[in-house]
PDB file of C-alpha atoms in Angstrom:
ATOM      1  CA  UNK A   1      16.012   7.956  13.015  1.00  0.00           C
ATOM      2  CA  UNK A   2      15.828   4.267  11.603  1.00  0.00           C
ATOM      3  CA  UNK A   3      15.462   2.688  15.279  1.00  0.00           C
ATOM      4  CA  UNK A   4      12.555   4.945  15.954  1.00  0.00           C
ATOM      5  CA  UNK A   5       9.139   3.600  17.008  1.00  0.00           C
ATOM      6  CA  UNK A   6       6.333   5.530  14.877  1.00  0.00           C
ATOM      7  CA  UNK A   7       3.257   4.455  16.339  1.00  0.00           C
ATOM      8  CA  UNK A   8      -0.494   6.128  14.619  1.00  0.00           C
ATOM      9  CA  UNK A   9      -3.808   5.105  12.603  1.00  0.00           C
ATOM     10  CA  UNK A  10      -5.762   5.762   9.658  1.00  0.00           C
ATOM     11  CA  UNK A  11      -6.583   9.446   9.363  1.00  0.00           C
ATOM     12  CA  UNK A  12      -9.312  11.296   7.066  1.00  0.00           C
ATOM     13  CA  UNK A  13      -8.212  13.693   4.503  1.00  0.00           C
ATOM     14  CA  UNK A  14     -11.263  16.169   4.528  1.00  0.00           C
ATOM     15  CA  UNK A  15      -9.561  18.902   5.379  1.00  0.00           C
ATOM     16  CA  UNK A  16      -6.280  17.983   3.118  1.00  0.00           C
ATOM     17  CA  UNK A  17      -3.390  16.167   3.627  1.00  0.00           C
ATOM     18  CA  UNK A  18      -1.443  18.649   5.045  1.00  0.00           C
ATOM     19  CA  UNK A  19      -4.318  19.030   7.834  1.00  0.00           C
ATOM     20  CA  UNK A  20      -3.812  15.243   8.258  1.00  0.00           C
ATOM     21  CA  UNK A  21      -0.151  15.113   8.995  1.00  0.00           C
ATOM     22  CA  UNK A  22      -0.902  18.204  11.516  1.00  0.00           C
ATOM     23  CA  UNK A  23      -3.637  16.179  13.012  1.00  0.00           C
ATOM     24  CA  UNK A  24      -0.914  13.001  13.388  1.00  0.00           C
ATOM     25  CA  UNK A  25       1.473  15.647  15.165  1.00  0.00           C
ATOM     26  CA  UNK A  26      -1.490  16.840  17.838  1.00  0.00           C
ATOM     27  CA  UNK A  27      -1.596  13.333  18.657  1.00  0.00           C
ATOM     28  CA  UNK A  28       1.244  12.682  19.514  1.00  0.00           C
ATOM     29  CA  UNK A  29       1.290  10.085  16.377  1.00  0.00           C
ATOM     30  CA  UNK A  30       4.477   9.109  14.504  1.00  0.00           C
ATOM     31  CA  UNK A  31       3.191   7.794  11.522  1.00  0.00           C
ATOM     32  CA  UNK A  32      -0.109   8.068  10.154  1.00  0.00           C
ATOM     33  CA  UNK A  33      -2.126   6.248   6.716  1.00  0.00           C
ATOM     34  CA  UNK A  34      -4.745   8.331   5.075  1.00  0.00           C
ATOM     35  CA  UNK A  35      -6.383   7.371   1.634  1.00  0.00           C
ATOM     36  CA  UNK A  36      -5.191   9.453  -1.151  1.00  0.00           C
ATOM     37  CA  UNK A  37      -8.539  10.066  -2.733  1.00  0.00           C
ATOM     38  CA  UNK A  38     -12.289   8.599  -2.238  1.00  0.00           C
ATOM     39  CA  UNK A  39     -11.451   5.088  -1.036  1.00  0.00           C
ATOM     40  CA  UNK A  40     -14.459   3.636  -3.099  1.00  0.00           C
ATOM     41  CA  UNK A  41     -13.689   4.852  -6.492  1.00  0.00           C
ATOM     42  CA  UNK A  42     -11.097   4.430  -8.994  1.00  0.00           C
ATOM     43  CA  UNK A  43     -11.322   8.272 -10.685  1.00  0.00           C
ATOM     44  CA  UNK A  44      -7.799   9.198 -11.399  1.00  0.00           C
ATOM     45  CA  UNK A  45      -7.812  12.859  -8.698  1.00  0.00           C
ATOM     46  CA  UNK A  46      -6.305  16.198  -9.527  1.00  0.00           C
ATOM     47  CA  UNK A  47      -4.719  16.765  -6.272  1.00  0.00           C
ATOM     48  CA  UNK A  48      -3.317  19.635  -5.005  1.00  0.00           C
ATOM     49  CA  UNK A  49       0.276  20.131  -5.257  1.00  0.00           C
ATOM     50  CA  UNK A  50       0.755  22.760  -2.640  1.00  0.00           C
ATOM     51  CA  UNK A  51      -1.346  20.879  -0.122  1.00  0.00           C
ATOM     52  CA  UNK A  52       0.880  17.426  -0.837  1.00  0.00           C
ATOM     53  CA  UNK A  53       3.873  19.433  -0.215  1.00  0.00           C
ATOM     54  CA  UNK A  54       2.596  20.763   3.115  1.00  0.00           C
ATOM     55  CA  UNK A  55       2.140  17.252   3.943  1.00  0.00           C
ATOM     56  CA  UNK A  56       5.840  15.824   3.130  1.00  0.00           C
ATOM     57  CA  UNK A  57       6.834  18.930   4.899  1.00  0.00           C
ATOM     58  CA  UNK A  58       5.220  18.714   7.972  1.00  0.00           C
ATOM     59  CA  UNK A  59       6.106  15.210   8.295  1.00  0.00           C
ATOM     60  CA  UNK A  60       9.607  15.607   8.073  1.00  0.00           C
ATOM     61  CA  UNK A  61       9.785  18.461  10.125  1.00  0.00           C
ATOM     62  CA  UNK A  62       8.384  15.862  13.285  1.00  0.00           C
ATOM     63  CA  UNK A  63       9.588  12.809  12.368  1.00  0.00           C
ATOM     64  CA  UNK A  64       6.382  11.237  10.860  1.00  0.00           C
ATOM     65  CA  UNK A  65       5.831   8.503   8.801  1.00  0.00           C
ATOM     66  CA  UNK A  66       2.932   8.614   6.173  1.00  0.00           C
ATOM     67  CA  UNK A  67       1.591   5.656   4.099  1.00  0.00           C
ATOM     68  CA  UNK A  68      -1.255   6.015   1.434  1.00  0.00           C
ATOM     69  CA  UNK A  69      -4.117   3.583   1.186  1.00  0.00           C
ATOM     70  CA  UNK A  70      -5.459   2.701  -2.152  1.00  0.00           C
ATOM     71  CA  UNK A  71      -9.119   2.622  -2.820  1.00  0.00           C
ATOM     72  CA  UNK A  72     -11.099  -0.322  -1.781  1.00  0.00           C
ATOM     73  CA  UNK A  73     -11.995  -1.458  -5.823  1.00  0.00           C
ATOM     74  CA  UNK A  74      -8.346  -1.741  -6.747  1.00  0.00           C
ATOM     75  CA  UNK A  75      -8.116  -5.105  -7.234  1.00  0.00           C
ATOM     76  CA  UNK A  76      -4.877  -5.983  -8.617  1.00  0.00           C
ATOM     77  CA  UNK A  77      -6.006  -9.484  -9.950  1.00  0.00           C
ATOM     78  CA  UNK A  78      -8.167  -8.336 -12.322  1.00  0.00           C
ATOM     79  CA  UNK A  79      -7.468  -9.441 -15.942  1.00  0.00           C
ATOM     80  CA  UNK A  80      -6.399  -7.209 -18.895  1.00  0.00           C
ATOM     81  CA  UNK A  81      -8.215  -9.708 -21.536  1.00  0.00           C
ATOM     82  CA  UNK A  82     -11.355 -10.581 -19.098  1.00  0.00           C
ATOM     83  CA  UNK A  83     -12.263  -6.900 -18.480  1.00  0.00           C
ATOM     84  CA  UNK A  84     -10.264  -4.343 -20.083  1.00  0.00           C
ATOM     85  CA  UNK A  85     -12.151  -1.221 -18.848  1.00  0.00           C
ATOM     86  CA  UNK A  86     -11.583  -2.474 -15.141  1.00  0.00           C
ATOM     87  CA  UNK A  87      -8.064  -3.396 -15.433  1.00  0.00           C
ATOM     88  CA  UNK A  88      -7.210   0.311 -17.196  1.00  0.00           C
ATOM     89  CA  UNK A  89      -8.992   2.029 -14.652  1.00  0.00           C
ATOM     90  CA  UNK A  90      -7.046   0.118 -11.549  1.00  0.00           C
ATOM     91  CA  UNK A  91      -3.826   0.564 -13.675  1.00  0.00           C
ATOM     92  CA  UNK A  92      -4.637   4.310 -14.032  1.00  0.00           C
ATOM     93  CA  UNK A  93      -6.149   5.089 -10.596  1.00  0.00           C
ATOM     94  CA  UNK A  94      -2.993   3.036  -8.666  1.00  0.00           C
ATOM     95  CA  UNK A  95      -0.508   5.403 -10.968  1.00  0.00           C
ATOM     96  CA  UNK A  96      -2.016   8.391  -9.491  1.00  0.00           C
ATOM     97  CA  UNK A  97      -2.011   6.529  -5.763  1.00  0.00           C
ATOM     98  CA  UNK A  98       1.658   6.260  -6.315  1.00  0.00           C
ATOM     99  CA  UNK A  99       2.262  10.396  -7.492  1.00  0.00           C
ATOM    100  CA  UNK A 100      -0.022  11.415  -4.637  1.00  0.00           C
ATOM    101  CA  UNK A 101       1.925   9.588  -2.058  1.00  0.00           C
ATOM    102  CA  UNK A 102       5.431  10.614  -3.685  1.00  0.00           C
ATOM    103  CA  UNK A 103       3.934  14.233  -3.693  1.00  0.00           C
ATOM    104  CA  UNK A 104       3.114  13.625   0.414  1.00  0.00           C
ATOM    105  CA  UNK A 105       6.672  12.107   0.942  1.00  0.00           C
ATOM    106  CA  UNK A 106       4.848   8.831   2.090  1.00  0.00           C
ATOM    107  CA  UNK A 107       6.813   5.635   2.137  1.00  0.00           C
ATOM    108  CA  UNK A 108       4.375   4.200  -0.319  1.00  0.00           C
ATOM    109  CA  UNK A 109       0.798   2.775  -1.071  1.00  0.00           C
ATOM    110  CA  UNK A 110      -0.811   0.147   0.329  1.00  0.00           C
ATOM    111  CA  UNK A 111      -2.917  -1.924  -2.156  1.00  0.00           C
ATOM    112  CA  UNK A 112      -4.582  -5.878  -1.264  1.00  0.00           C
ATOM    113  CA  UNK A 113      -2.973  -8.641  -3.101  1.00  0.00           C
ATOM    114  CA  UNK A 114      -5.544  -8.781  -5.270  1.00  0.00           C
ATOM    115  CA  UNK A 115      -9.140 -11.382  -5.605  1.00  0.00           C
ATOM    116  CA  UNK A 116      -9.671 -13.665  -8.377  1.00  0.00           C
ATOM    117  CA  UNK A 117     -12.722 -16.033  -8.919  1.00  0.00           C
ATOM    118  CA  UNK A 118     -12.429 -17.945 -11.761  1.00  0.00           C
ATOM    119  CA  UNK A 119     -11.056 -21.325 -12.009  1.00  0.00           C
ATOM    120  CA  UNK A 120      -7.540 -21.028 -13.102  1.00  0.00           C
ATOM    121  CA  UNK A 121      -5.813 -19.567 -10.102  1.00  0.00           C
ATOM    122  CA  UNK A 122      -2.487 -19.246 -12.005  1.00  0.00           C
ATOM    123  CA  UNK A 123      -3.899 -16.390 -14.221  1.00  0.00           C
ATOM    124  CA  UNK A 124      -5.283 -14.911 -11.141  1.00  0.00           C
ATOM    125  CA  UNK A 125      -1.424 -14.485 -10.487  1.00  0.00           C
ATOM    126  CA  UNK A 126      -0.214 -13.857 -13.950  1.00  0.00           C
ATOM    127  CA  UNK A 127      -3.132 -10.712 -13.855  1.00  0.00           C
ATOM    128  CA  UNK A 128      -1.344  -9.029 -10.356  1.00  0.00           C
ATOM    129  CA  UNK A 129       1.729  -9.488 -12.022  1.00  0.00           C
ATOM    130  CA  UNK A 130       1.004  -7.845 -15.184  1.00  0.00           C
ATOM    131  CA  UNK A 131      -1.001  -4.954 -13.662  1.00  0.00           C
ATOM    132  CA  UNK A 132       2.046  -4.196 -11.128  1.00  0.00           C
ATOM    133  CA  UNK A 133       4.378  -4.107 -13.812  1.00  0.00           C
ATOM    134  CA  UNK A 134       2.174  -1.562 -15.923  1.00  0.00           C
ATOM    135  CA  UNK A 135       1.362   0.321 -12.917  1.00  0.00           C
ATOM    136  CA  UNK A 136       5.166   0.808 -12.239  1.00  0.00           C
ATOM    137  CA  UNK A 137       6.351   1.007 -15.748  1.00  0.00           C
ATOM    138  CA  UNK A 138       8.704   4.001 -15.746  1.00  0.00           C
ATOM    139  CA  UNK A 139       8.731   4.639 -12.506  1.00  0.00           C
ATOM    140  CA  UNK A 140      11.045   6.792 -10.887  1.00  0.00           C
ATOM    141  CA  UNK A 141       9.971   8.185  -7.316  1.00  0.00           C
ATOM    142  CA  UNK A 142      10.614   6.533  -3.772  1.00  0.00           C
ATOM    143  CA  UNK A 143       7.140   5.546  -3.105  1.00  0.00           C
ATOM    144  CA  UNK A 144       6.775   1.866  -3.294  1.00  0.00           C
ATOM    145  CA  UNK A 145       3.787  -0.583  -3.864  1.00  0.00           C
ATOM    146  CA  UNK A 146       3.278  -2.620  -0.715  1.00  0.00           C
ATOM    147  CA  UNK A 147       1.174  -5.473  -1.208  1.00  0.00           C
ATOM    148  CA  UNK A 148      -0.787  -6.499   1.836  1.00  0.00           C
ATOM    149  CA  UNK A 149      -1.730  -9.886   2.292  1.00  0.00           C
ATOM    150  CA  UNK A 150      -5.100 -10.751   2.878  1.00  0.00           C
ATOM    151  CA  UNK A 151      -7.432 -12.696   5.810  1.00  0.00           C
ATOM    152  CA  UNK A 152      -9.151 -15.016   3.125  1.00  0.00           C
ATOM    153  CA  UNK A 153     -12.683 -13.724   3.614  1.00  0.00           C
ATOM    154  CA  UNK A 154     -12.690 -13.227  -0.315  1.00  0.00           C
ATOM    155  CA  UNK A 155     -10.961 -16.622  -1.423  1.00  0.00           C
ATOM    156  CA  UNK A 156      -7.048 -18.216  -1.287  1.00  0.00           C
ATOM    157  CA  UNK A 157      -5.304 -15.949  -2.539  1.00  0.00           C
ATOM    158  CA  UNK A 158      -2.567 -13.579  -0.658  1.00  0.00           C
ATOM    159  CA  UNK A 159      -2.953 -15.614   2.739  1.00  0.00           C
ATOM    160  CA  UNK A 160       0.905 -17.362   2.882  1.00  0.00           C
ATOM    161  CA  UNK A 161       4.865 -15.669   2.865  1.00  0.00           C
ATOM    162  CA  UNK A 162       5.512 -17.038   0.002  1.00  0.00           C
ATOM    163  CA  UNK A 163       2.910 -15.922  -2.447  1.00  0.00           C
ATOM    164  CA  UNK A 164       3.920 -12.694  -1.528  1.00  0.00           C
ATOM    165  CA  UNK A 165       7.595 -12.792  -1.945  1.00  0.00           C
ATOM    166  CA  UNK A 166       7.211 -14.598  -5.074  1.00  0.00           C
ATOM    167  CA  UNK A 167       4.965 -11.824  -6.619  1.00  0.00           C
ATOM    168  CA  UNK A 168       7.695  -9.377  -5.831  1.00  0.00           C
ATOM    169  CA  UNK A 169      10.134 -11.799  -7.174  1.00  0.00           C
ATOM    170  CA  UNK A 170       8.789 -11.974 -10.829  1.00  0.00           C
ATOM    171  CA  UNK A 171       7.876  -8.362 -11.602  1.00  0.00           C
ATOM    172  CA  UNK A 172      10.096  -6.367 -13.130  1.00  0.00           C
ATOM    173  CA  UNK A 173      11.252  -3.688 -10.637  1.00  0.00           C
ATOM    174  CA  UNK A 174      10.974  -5.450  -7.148  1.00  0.00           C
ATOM    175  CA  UNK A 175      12.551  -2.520  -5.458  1.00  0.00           C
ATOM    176  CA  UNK A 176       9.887  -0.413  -5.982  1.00  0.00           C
ATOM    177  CA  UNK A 177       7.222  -3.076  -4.306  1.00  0.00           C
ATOM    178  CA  UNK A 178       7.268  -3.891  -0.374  1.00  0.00           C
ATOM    179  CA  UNK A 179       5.005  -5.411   2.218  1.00  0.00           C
ATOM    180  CA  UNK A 180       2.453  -4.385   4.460  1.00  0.00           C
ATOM    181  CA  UNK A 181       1.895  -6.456   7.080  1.00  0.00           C
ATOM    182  CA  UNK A 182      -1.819  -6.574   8.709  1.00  0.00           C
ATOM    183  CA  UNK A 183      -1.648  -8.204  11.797  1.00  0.00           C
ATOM    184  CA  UNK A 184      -5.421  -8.793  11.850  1.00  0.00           C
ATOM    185  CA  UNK A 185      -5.299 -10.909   8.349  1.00  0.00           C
ATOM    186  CA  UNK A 186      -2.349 -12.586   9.166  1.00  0.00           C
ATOM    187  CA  UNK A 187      -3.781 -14.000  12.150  1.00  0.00           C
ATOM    188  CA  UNK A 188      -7.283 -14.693  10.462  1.00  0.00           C
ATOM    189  CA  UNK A 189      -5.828 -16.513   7.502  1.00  0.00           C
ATOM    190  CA  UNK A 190      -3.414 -18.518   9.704  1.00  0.00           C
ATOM    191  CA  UNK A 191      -0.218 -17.188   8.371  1.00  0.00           C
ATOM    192  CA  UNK A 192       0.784 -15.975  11.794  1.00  0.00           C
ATOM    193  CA  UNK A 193      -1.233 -17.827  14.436  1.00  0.00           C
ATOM    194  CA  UNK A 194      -0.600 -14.850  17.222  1.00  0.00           C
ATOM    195  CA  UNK A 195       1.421 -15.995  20.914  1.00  0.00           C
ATOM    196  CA  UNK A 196       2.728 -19.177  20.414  1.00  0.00           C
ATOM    197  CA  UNK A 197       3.894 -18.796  16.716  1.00  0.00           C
ATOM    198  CA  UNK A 198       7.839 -19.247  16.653  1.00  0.00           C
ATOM    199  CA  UNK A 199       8.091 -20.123  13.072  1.00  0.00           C
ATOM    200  CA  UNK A 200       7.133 -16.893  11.667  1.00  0.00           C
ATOM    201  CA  UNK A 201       9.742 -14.936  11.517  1.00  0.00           C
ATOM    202  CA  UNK A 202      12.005 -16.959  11.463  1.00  0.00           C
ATOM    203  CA  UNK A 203      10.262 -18.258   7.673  1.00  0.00           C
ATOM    204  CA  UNK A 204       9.722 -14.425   6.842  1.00  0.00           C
ATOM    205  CA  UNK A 205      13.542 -13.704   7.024  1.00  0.00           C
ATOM    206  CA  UNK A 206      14.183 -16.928   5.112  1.00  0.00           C
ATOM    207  CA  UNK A 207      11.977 -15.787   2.771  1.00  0.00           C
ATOM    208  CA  UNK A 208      13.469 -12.131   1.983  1.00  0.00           C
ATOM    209  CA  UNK A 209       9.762 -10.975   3.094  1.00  0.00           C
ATOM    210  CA  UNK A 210      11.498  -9.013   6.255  1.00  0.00           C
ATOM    211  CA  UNK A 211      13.846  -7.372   4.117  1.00  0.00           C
ATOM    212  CA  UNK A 212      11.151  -5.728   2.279  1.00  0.00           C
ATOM    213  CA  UNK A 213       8.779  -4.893   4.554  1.00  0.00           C
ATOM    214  CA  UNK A 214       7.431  -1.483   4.875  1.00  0.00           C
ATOM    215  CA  UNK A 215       4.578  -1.162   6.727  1.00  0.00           C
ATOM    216  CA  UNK A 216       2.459  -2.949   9.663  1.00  0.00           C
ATOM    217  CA  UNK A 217      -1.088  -2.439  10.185  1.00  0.00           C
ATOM    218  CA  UNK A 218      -1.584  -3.143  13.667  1.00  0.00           C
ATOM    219  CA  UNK A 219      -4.728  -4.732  14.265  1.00  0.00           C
ATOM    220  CA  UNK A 220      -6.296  -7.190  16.655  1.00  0.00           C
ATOM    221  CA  UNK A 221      -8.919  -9.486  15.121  1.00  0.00           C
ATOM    222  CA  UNK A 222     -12.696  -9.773  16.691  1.00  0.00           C
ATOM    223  CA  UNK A 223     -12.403 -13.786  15.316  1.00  0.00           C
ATOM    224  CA  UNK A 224     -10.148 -16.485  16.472  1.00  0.00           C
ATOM    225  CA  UNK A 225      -7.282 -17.593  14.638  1.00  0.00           C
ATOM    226  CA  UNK A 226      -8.021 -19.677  10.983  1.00  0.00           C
ATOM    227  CA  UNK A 227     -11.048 -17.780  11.179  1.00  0.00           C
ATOM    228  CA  UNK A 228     -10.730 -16.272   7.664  1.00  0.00           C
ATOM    229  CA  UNK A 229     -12.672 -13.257   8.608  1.00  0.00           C
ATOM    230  CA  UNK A 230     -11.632  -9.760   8.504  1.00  0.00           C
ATOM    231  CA  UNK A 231     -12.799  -8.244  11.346  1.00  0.00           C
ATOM    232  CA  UNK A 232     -10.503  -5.541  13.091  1.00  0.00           C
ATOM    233  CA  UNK A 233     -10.358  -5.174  16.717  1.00  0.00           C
ATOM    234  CA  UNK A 234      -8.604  -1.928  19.231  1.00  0.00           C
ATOM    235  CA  UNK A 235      -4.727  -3.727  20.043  1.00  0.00           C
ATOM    236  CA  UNK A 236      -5.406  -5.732  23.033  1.00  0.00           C
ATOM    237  CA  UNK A 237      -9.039  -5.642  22.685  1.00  0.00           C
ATOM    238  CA  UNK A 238      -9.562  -9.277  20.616  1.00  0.00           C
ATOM    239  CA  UNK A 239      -8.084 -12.506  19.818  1.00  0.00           C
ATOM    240  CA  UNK A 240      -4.651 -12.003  19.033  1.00  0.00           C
ATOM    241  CA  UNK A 241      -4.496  -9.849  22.457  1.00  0.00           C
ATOM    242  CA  UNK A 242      -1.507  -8.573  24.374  1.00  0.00           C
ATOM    243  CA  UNK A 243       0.434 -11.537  24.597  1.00  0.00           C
ATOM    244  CA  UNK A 244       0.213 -11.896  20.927  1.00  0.00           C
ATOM    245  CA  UNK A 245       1.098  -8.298  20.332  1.00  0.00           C
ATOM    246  CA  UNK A 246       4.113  -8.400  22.948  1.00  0.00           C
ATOM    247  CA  UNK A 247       4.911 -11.573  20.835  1.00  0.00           C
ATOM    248  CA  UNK A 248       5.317  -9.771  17.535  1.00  0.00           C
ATOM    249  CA  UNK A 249       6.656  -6.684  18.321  1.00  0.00           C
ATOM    250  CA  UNK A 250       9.618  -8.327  20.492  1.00  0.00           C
ATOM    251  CA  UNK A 251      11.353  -8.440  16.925  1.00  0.00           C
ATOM    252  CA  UNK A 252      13.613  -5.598  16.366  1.00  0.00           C
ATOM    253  CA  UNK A 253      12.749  -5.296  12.820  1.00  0.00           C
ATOM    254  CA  UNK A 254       9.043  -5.229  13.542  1.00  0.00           C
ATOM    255  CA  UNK A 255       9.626  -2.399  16.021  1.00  0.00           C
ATOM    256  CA  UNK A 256      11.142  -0.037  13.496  1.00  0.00           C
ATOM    257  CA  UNK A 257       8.523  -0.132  10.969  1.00  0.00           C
ATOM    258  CA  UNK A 258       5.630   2.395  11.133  1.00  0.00           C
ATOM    259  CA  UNK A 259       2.879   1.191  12.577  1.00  0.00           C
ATOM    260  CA  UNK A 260      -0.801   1.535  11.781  1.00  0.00           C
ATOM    261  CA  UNK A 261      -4.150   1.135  13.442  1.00  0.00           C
ATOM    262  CA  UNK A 262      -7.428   0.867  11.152  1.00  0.00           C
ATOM    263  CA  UNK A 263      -9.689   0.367  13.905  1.00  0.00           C
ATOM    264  CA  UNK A 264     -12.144   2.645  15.987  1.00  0.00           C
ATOM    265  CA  UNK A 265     -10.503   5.272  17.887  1.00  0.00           C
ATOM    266  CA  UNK A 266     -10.663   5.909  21.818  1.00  0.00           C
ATOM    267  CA  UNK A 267     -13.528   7.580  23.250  1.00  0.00           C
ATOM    268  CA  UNK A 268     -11.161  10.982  22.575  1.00  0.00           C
ATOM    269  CA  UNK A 269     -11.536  10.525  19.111  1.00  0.00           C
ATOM    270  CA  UNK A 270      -8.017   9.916  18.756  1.00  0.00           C
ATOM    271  CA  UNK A 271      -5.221   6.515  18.460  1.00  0.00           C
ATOM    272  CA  UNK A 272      -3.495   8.031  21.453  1.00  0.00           C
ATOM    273  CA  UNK A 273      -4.492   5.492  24.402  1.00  0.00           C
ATOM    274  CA  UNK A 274      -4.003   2.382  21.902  1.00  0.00           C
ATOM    275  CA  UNK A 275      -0.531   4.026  21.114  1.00  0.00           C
ATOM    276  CA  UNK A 276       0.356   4.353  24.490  1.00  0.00           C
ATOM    277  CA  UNK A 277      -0.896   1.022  25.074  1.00  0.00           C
ATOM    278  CA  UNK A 278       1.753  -0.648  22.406  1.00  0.00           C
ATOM    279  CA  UNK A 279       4.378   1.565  23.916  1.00  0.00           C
ATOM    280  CA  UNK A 280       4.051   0.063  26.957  1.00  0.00           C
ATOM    281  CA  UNK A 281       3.956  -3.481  25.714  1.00  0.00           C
ATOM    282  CA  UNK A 282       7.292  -2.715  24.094  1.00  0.00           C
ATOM    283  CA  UNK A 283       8.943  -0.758  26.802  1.00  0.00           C
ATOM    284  CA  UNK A 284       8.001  -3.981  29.121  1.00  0.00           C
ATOM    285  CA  UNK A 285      10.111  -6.430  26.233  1.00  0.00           C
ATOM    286  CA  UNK A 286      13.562  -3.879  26.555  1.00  0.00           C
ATOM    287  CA  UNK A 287      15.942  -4.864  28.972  1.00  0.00           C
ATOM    288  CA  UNK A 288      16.738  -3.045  31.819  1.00  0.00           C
TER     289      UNK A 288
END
């Protein structure tokens, strides 16, 4: 099971998240991110227990990979002394993130590395650390936090390797934090700079950032490389393009992670064509 390719995108809850892992199996998807509750609010959500469970069933009965997405406002960077309301309510609403995805039987949730304007970046980074540490306090289940890095649209922060693995490094249970890995952000912020980029991951293993990543989303970007916009594209549809793609997913690591697509669907409604399409791009990298 750990050398499978789990290939799907970003589906909608509405009908629950048991309807959403049946909904990944229709398609033909192996792994699938939904967002636990109303992506653009931080109200802590009674969730139903019965429903989650039909989720983590379903999933393992096909082989499918789920992964939560945390609501848009959860800003991890925000400061306990600045704006104590705020920071409670992102402390609160991620704790709940984390239960609803351990309920589902996803890997984990995904949550942005976090925004912070003021002038002192270091307490920008003193802020994510403190809120991940309260947010896992106690802890006990299998879902992890996976921080996402960022395309710098909304300032410096979470754009390199290292700020990422150094995060992880100075919080108090690092092995219940990963990565995600968006594609589109990466290649926007200049972290990964798409085709021709042979020091990546080479510097990610170096790093220890490999070893704990989770999840990739896998999107193309509708901007050109350093653009610091964050703009998804369909895979093969934008900047970082096939080549690119072929280029990333060549790594054997990469390949085994579950993949996810956040942008517009085919014309079926549905990620199947842009899942074939990667499957293809990867079949064409194996040896015959």
């Amino acid at each position: 099971m750990a050398d499978k390719i789990r290939i799907g995108g970003h589906l909608s809850i509405r009908g629950g998240y048991g309807k959403a892992a049946e909904e990944a199996r229709l398609h033909c998807a192996g792994a699938f991110q939904y967002f636990p509750k109303n992506p653009r609010s931080l109200a802590v959500k009674d969730y139903d227990k019965r429903d989650a469970f039909r989720c983590k069933e379903i999933s393992l009965k096909h082989g499918i990979v789920s992964v939560a997405h945390t609501p848009y406002p959860s800003n991890l960077a925000i400061g306990q002394e600045e704006n104590g309301g705020q920071y409670a309510a992102v402390v609160s609403s991620l704790r709940n993130d984390l239960e609803i995805a351990e309920s589902c039987g996803s890997v984990g949730i995904v949550v942005h590395f976090g925004t912070y304007k003021k002038r002192n970046p270091l307490q920008g980074y003193q802020n994510i650390i403190q809120c991940i540490n309260e947010v896992l306090s106690g802890w006990r289940g299998t879902a992890k936090l996976l921080i996402e890095n960022q395309a710098g649209d909304h300032g410096m922060m979470g754009m390199t390797l290292e700020e990422m693995v150094q995060i992880r490094d100075l919080c108090q249970a690092p092995d219940s934090i990963g990565f995600c890995l968006d594609s589109c952000h990466a290649f926007a912020s200049g972290m990964w700079r798409g085709e021709n980029d042979a020091d990546f991951i080479p510097r990610a293993e170096q790093l220890g950032y490999l070893a704990a990543l989770e999840v990739i989303h896998l999107n193309d970007s509708r901007y050109p490389v350093l653009s610091r916009k964050d703009r998804h594209a369909r895979v093969g549809q934008g900047f970082i393009g096939k080549a690119g793609f072929r280029s990333l997913l060549s790594h054997p690591v990469i390949r085994t992670k579950p993949m996810i697509m956040e942008s517009e669907s085919g014309e079926d409604g549905t990620y199947l064509e842009d899942i074939n399409r990667v499957f293809e791009w990867i079949e064409a990298e194996q040896p015959e």
